[in-house]
PDB file of C-alpha atoms and ligand atoms in Angstrom:
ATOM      1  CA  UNK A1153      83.675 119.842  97.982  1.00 41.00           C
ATOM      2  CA  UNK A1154      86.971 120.504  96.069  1.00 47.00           C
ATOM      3  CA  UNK A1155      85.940 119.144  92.600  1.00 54.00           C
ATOM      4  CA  UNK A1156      82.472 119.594  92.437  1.00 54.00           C
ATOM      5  CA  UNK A1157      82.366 119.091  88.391  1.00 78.00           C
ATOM      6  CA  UNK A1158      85.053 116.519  88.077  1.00 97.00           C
ATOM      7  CA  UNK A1159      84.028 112.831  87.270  1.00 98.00           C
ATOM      8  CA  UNK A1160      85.618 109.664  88.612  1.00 98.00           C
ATOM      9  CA  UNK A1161      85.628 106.585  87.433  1.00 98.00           C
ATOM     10  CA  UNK A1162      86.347 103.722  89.513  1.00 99.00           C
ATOM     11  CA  UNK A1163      86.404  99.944  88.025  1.00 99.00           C
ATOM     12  CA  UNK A1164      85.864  97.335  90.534  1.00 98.00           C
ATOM     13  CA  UNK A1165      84.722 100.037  92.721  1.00 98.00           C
ATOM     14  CA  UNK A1166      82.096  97.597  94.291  1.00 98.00           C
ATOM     15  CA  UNK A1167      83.980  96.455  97.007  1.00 98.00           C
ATOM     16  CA  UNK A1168      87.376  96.235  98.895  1.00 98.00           C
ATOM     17  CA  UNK A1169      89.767  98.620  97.600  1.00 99.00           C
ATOM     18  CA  UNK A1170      87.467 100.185  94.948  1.00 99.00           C
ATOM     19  CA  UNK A1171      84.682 100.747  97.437  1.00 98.00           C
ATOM     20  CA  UNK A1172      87.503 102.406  99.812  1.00 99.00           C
ATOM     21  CA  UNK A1173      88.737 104.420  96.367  1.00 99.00           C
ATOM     22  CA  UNK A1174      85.402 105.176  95.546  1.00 98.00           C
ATOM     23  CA  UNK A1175      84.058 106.938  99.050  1.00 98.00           C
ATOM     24  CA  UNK A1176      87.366 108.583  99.537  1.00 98.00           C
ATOM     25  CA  UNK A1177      87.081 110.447  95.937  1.00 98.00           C
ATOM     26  CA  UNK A1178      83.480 110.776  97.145  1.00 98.00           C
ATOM     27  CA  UNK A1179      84.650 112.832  99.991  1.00 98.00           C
ATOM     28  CA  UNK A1180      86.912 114.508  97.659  1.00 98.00           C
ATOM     29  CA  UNK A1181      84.378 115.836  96.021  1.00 97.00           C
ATOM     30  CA  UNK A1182      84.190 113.880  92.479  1.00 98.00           C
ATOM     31  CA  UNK A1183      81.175 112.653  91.220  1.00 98.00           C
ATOM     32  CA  UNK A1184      81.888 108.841  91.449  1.00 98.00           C
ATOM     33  CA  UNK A1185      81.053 105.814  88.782  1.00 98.00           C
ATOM     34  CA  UNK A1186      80.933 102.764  91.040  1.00 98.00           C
ATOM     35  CA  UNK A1187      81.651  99.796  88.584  1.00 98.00           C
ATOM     36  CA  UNK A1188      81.264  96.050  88.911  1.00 98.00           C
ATOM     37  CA  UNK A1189      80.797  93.227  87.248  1.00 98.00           C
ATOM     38  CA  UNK A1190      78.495  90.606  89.161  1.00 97.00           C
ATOM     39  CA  UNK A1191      77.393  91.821  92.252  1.00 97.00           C
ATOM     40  CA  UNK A1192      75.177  94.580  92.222  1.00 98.00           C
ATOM     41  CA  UNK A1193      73.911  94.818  96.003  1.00 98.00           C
ATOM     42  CA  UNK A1194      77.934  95.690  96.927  1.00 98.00           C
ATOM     43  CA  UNK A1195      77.680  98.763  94.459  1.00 98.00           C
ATOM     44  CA  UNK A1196      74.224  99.656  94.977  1.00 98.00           C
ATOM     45  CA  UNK A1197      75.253  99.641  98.796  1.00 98.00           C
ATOM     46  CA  UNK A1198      78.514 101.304  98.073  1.00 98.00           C
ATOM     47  CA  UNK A1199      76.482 104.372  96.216  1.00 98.00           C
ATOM     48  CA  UNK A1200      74.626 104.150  99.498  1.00 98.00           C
ATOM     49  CA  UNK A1201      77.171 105.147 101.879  1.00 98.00           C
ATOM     50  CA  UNK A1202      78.650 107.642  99.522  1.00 98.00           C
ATOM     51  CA  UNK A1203      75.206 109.342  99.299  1.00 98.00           C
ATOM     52  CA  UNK A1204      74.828 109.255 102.899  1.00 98.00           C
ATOM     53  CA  UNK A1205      77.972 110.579 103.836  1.00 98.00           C
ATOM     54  CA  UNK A1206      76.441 113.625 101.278  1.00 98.00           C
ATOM     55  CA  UNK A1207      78.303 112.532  98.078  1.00 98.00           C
ATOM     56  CA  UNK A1208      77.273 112.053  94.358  1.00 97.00           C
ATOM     57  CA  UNK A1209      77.700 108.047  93.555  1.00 98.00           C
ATOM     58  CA  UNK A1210      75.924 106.143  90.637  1.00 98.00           C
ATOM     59  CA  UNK A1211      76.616 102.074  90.090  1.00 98.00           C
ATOM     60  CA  UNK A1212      77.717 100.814  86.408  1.00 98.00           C
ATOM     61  CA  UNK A1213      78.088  97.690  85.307  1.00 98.00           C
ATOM     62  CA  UNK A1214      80.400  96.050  83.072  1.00 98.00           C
ATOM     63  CA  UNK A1215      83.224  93.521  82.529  1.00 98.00           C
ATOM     64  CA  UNK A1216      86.077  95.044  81.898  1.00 99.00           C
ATOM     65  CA  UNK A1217      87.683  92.145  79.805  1.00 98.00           C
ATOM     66  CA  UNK A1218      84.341  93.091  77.366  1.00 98.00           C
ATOM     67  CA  UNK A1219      85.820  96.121  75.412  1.00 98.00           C
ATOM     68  CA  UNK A1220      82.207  96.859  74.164  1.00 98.00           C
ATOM     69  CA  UNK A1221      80.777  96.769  77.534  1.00 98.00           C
ATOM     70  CA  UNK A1222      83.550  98.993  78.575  1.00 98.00           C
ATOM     71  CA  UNK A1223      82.640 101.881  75.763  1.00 98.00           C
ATOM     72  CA  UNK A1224      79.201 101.816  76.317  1.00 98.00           C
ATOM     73  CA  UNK A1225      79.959 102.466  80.344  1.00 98.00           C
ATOM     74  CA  UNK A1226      82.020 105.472  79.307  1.00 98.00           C
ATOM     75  CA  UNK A1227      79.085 106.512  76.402  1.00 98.00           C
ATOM     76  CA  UNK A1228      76.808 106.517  79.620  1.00 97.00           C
ATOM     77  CA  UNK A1229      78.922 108.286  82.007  1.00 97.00           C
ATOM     78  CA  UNK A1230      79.608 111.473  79.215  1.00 97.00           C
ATOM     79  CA  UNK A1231      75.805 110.944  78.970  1.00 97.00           C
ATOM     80  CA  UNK A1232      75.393 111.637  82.384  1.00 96.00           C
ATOM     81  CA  UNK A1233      78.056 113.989  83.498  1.00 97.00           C
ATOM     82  CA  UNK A1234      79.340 115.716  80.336  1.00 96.00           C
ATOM     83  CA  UNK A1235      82.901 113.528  80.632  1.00 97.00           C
ATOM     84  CA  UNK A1236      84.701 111.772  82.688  1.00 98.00           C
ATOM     85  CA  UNK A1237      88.177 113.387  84.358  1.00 98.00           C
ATOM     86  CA  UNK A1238      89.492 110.347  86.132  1.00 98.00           C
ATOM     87  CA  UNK A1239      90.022 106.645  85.800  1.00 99.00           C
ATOM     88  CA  UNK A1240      91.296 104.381  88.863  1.00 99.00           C
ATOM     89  CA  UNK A1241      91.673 100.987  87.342  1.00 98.00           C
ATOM     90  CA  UNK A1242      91.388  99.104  90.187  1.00 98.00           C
ATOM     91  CA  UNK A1243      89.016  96.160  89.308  1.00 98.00           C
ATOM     92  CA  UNK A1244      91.193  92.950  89.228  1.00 98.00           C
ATOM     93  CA  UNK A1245      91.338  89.218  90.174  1.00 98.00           C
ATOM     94  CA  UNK A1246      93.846  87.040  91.942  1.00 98.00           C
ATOM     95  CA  UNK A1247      94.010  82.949  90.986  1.00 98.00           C
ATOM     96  CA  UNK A1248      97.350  81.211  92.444  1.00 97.00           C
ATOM     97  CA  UNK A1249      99.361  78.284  91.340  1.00 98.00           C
ATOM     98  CA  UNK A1250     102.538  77.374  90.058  1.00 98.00           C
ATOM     99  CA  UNK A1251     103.262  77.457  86.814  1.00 98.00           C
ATOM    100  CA  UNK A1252     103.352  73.682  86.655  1.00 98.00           C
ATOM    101  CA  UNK A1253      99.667  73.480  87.757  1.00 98.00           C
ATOM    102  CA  UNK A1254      98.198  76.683  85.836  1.00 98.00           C
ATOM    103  CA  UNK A1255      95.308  75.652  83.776  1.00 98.00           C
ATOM    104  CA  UNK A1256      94.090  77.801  80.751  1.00 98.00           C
ATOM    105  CA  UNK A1257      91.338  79.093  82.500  1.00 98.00           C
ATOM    106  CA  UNK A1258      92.961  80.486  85.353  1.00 98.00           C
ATOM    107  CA  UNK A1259      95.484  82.065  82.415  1.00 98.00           C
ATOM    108  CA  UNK A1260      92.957  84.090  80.452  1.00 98.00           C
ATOM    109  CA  UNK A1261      90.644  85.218  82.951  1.00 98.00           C
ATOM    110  CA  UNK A1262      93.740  87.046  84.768  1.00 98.00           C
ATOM    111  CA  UNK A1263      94.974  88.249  81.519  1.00 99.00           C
ATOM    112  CA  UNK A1264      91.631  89.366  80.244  1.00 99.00           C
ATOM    113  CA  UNK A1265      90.475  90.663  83.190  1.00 99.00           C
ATOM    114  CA  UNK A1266      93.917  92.460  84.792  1.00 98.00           C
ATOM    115  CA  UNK A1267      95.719  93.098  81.581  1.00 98.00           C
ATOM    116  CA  UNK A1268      92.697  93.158  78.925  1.00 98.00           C
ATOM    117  CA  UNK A1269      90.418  94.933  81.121  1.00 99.00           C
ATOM    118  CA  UNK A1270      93.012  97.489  82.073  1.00 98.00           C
ATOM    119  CA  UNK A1271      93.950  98.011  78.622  1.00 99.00           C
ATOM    120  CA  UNK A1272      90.156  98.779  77.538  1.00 99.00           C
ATOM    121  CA  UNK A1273      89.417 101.232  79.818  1.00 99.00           C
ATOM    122  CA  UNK A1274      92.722 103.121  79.315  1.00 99.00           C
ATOM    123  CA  UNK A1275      91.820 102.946  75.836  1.00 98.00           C
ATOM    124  CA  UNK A1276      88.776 104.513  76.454  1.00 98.00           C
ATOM    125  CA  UNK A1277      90.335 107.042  79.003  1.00 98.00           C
ATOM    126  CA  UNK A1278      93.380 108.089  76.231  1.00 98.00           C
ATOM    127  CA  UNK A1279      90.328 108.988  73.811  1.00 98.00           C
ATOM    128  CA  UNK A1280      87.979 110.601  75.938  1.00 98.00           C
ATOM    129  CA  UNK A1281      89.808 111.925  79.330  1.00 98.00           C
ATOM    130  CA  UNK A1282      89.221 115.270  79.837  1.00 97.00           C
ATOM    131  CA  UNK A1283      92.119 117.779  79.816  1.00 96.00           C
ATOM    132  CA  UNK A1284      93.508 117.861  83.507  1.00 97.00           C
ATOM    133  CA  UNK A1285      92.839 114.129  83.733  1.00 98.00           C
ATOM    134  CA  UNK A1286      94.328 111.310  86.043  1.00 98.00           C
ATOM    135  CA  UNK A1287      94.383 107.716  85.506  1.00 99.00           C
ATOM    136  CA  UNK A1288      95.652 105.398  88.512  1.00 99.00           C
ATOM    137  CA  UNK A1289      96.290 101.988  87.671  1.00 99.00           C
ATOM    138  CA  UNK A1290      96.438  98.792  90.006  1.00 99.00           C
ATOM    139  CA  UNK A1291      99.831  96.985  90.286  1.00 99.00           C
ATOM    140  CA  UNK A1292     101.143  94.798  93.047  1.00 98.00           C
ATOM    141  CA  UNK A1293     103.880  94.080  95.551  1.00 98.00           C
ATOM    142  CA  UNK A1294     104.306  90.763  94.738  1.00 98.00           C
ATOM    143  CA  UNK A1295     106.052  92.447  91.325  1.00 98.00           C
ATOM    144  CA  UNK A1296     108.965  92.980  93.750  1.00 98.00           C
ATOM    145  CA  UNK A1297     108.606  90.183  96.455  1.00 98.00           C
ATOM    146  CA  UNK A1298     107.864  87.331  93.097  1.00 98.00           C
ATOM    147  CA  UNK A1299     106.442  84.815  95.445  1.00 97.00           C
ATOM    148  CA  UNK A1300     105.913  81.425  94.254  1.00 98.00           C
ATOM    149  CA  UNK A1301     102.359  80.867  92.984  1.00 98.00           C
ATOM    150  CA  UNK A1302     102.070  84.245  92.331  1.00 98.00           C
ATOM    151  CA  UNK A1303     102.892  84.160  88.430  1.00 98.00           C
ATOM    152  CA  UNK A1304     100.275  84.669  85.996  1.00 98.00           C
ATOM    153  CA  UNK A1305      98.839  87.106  88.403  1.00 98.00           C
ATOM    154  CA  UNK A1306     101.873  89.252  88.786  1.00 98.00           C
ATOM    155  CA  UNK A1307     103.002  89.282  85.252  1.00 98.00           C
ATOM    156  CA  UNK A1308      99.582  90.821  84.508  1.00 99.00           C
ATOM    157  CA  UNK A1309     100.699  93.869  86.476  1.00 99.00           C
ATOM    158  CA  UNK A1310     103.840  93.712  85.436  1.00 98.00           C
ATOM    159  CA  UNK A1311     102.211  94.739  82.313  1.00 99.00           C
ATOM    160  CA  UNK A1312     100.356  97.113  83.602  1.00 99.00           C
ATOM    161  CA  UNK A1313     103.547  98.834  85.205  1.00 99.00           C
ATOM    162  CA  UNK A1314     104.838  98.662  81.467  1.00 98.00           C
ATOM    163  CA  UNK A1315     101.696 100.495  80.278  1.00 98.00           C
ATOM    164  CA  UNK A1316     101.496 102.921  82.869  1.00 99.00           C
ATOM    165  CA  UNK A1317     105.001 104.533  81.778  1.00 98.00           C
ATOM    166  CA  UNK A1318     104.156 103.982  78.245  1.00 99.00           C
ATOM    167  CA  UNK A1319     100.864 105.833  78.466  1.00 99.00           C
ATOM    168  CA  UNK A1320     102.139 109.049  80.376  1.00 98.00           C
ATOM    169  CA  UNK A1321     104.533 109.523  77.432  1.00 98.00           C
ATOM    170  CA  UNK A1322     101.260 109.246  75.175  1.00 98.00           C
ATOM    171  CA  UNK A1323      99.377 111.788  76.584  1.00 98.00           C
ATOM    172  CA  UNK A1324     102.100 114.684  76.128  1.00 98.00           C
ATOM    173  CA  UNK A1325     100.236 117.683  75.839  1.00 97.00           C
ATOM    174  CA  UNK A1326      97.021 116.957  77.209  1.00 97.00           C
ATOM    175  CA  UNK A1327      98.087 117.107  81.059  1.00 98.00           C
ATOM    176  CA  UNK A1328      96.931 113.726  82.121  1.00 98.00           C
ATOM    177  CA  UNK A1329      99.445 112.052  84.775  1.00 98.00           C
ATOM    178  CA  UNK A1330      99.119 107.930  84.388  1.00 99.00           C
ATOM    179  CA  UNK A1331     100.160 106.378  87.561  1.00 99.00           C
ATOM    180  CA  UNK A1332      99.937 103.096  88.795  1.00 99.00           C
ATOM    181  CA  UNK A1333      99.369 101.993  92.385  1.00 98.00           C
ATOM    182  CA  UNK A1334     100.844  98.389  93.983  1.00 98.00           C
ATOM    183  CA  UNK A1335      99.219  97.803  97.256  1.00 98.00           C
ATOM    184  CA  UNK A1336     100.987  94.895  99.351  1.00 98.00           C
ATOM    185  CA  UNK A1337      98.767  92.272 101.235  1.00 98.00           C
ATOM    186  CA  UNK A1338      94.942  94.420 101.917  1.00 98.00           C
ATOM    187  CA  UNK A1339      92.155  92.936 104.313  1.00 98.00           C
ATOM    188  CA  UNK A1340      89.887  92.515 101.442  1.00 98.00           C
ATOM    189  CA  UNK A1341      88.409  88.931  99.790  1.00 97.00           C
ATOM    190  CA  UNK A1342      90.669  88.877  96.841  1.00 97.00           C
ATOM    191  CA  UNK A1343      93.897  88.670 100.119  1.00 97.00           C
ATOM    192  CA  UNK A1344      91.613  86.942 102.704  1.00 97.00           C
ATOM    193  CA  UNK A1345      89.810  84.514 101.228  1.00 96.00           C
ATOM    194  CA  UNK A1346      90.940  80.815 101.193  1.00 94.00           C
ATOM    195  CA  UNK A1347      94.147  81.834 102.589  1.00 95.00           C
ATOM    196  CA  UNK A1348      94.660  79.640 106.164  1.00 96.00           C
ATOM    197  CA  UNK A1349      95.100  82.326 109.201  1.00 97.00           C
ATOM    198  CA  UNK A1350      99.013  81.359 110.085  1.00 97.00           C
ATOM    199  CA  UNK A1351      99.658  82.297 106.347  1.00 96.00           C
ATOM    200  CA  UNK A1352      97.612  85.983 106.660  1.00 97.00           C
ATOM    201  CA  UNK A1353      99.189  86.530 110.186  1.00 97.00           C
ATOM    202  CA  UNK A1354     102.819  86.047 108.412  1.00 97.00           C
ATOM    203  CA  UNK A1355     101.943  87.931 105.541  1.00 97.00           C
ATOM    204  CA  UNK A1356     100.380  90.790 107.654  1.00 97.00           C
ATOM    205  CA  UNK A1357     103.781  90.868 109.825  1.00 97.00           C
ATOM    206  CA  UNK A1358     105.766  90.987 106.850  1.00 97.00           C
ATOM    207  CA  UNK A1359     106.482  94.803 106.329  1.00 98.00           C
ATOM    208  CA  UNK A1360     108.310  96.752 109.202  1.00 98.00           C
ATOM    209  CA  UNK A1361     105.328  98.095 110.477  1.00 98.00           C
ATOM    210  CA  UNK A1362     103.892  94.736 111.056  1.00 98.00           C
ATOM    211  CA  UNK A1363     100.178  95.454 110.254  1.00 98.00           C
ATOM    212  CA  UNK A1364      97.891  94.482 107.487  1.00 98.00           C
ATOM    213  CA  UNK A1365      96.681  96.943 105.300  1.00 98.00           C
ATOM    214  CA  UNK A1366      93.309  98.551 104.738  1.00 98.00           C
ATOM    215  CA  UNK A1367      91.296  99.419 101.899  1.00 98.00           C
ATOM    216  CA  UNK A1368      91.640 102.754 103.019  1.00 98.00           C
ATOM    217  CA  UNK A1369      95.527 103.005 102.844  1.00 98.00           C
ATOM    218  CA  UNK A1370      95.279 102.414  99.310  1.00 99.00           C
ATOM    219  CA  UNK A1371      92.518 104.995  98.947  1.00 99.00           C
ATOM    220  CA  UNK A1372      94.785 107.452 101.170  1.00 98.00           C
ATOM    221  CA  UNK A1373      97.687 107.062  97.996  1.00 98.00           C
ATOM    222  CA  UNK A1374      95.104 107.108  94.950  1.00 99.00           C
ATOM    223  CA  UNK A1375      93.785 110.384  96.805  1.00 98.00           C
ATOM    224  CA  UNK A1376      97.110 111.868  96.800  1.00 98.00           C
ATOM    225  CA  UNK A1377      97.821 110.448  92.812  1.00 98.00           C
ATOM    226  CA  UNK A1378      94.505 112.401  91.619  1.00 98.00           C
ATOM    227  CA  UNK A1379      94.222 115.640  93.815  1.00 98.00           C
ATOM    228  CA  UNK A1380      96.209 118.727  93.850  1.00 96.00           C
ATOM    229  CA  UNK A1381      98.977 117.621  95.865  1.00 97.00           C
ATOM    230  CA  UNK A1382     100.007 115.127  93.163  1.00 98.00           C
ATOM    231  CA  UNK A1383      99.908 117.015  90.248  1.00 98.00           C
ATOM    232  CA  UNK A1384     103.866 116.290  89.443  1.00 98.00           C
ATOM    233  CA  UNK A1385     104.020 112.890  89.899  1.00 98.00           C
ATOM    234  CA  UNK A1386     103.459 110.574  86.209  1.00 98.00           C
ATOM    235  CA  UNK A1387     104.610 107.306  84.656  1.00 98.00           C
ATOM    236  CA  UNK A1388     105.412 106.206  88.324  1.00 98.00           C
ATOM    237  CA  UNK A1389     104.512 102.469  90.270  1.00 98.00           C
ATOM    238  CA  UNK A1390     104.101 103.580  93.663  1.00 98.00           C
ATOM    239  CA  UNK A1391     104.472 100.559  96.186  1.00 98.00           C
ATOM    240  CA  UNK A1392     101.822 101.518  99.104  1.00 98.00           C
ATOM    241  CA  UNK A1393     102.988  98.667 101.264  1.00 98.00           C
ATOM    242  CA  UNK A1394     104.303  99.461 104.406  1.00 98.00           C
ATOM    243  CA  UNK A1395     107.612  98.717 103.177  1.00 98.00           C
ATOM    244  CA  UNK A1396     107.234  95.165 102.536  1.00 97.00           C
ATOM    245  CA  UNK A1397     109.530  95.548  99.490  1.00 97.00           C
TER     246      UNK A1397
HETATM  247  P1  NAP B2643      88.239  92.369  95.735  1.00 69.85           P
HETATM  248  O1  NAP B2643      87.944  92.666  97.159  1.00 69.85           O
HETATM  249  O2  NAP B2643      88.173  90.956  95.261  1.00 69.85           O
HETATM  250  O3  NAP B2643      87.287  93.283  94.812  1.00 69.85           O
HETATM  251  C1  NAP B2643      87.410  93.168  93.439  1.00 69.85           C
HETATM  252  C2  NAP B2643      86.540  94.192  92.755  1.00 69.85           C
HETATM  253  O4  NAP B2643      86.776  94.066  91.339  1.00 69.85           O
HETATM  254  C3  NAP B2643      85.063  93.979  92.967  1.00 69.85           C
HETATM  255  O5  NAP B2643      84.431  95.236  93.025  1.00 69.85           O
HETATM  256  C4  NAP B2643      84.622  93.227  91.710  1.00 69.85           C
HETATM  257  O6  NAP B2643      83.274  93.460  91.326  1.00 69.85           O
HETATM  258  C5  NAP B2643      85.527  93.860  90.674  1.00 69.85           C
HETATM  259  N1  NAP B2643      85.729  93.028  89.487  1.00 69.85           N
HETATM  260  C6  NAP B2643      86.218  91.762  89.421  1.00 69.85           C
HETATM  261  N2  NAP B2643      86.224  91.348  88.134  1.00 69.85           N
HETATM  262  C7  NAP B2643      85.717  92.383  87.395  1.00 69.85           C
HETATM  263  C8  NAP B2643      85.464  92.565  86.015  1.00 69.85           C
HETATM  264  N3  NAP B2643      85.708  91.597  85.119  1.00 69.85           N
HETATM  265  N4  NAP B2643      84.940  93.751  85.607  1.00 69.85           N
HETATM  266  C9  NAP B2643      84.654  94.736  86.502  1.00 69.85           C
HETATM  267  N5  NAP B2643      84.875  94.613  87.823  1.00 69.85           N
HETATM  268  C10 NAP B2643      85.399  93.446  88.246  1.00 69.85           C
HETATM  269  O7  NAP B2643      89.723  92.872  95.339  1.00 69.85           O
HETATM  270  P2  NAP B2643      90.664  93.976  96.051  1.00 69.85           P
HETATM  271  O8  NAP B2643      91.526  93.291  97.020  1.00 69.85           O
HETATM  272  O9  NAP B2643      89.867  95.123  96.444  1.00 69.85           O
HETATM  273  O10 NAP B2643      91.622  94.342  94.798  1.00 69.85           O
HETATM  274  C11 NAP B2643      91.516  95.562  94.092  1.00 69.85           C
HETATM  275  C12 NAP B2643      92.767  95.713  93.232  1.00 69.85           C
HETATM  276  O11 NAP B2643      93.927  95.758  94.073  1.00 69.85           O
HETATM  277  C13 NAP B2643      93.006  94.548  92.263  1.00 69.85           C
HETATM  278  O12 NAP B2643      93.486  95.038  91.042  1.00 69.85           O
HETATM  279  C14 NAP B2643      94.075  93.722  92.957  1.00 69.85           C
HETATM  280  O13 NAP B2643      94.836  92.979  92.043  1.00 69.85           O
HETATM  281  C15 NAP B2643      94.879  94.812  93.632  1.00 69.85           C
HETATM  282  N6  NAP B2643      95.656  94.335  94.777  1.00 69.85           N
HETATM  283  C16 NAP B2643      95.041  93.856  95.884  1.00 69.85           C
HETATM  284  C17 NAP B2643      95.806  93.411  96.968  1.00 69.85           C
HETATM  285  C18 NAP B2643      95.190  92.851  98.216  1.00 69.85           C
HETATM  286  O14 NAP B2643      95.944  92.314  99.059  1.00 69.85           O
HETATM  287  N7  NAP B2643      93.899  92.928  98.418  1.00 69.85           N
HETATM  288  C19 NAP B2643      97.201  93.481  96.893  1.00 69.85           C
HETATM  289  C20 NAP B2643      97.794  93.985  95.734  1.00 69.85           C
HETATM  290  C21 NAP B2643      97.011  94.415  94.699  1.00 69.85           C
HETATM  291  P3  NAP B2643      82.056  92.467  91.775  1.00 69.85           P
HETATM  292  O15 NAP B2643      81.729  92.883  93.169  1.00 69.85           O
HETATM  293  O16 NAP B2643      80.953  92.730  90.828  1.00 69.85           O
HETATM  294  O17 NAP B2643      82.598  91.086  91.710  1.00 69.85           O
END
């Protein structure tokens, strides 16, 4: 184990991406906070595999549009483990439709729950990060691509592109990088679900290497972001797509 004292905590870290995130830092060697916010079997079975595979996993939950919830899940984790050293704010939500046909609800629950929630928990993380820190945010490709329907959902992370810049300025002298990851089109539920197969198989074929991508190609980038070899890289977006755009 590299970082046998370090502390990661992953939001969302349930399932798809975050469970990918979660037993790659595992492997790493951090000390992993699974959080989610509904379904506990996924993280209890999540902390599973991690402990199986010999890693160090506990599940947390909280809604990370609930600020309070949010600072009582970092409270527990210094409780726990002393501090926390890195954030991966990965836990998101994807709700399509044109502007036109965007109802309020489908509005604030992106807003609270991409922008909001990201904002609490970098919050948090600017207060309480250890020295040495990394926090990895969760963009998207459809920033660049700005497909129809895609909106509300992308100027959340447009946001949080904006924040991830502003924050690595913010945390001059404490040598935290703030980085922010946009995956393209990933075989979890948030892509898969609800989406008819002809529109997945053109989606899937539409970066050069013609493949859809896996959880764990996004874990393979937020490795890189919070271990050694990625020390010098801060205030960047970077697209982990395949070279869809
Ligand atoms: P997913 O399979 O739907 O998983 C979402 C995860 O977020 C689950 O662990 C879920 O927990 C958690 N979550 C949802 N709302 C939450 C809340 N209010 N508080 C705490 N946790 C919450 O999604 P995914 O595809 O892995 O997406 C992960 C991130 O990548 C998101 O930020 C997404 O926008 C981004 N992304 C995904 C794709 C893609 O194609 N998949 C592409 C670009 C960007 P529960 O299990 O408790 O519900």
């Amino acid at each position: 184990m590299s970082n046998p004292s370090k502390v990661a905590l992953v939001t969302g870290g349930s399932r798809g991406i975050g469970a990918a995130v979660s037993e790659r830092l595992a492997r790493d060697g951090f000390t992993v906070i699974v959080n989610y916010a509904g379904n506990e079997d996924a993280a209890n079975e999540t902390v599973r595999r991690i402990e199986a595979a010999g890693g160090r996993a506990v599940a947390a939950r909280a809604d990370v549009s609930d600020a309070a919830a949010v600072r009582a899940m970092f409270n527990k984790a210094e409780e726990a483990f002393g501090g926390v050293d890195v954030l991966i704010n990965n836990a998101g939500i994807m709700k399509l439709a044109t502007m036109a046909d965007s109802d309020d609800a489908l509005i604030d629950s992106q807003i609270g729950i991409n922008l909001k929630g990201s904002i609490n928990t970098m919050r948090e993380a600017a207060n309480r990060l250890r020295d040495g820190g990394r926090i990895v945010n969760f963009s998207t490709s459809v920033v660049g691509t700005k497909f129809e329907t895609y909106g509300i959902y992308a100027a959340t992370k447009s946001a949080v592109e904006t924040l991830t810049a502003v924050l690595a300025k913010e945390l001059r002298g404490k040598s935290i990088t703030v980085n922010a990851v946009a995956p393209g089109p990933t075989g979890t539920d948030l892509f898969l679900k609800g989406k008819p197969a002809e529109r997945i198989e053109k989606l899937s074929k539409a970066n050069p290497l013609e493949r859809l991508g896996q959880p764990e190609d996004i874990a393979n980038a937020v490795s890189f972001l919070v271990g050694p070899d990625g020390g010098w890289i801060n205030g960047q977006t970077l697209r982990a797509n395949g070279g869809m755009v």
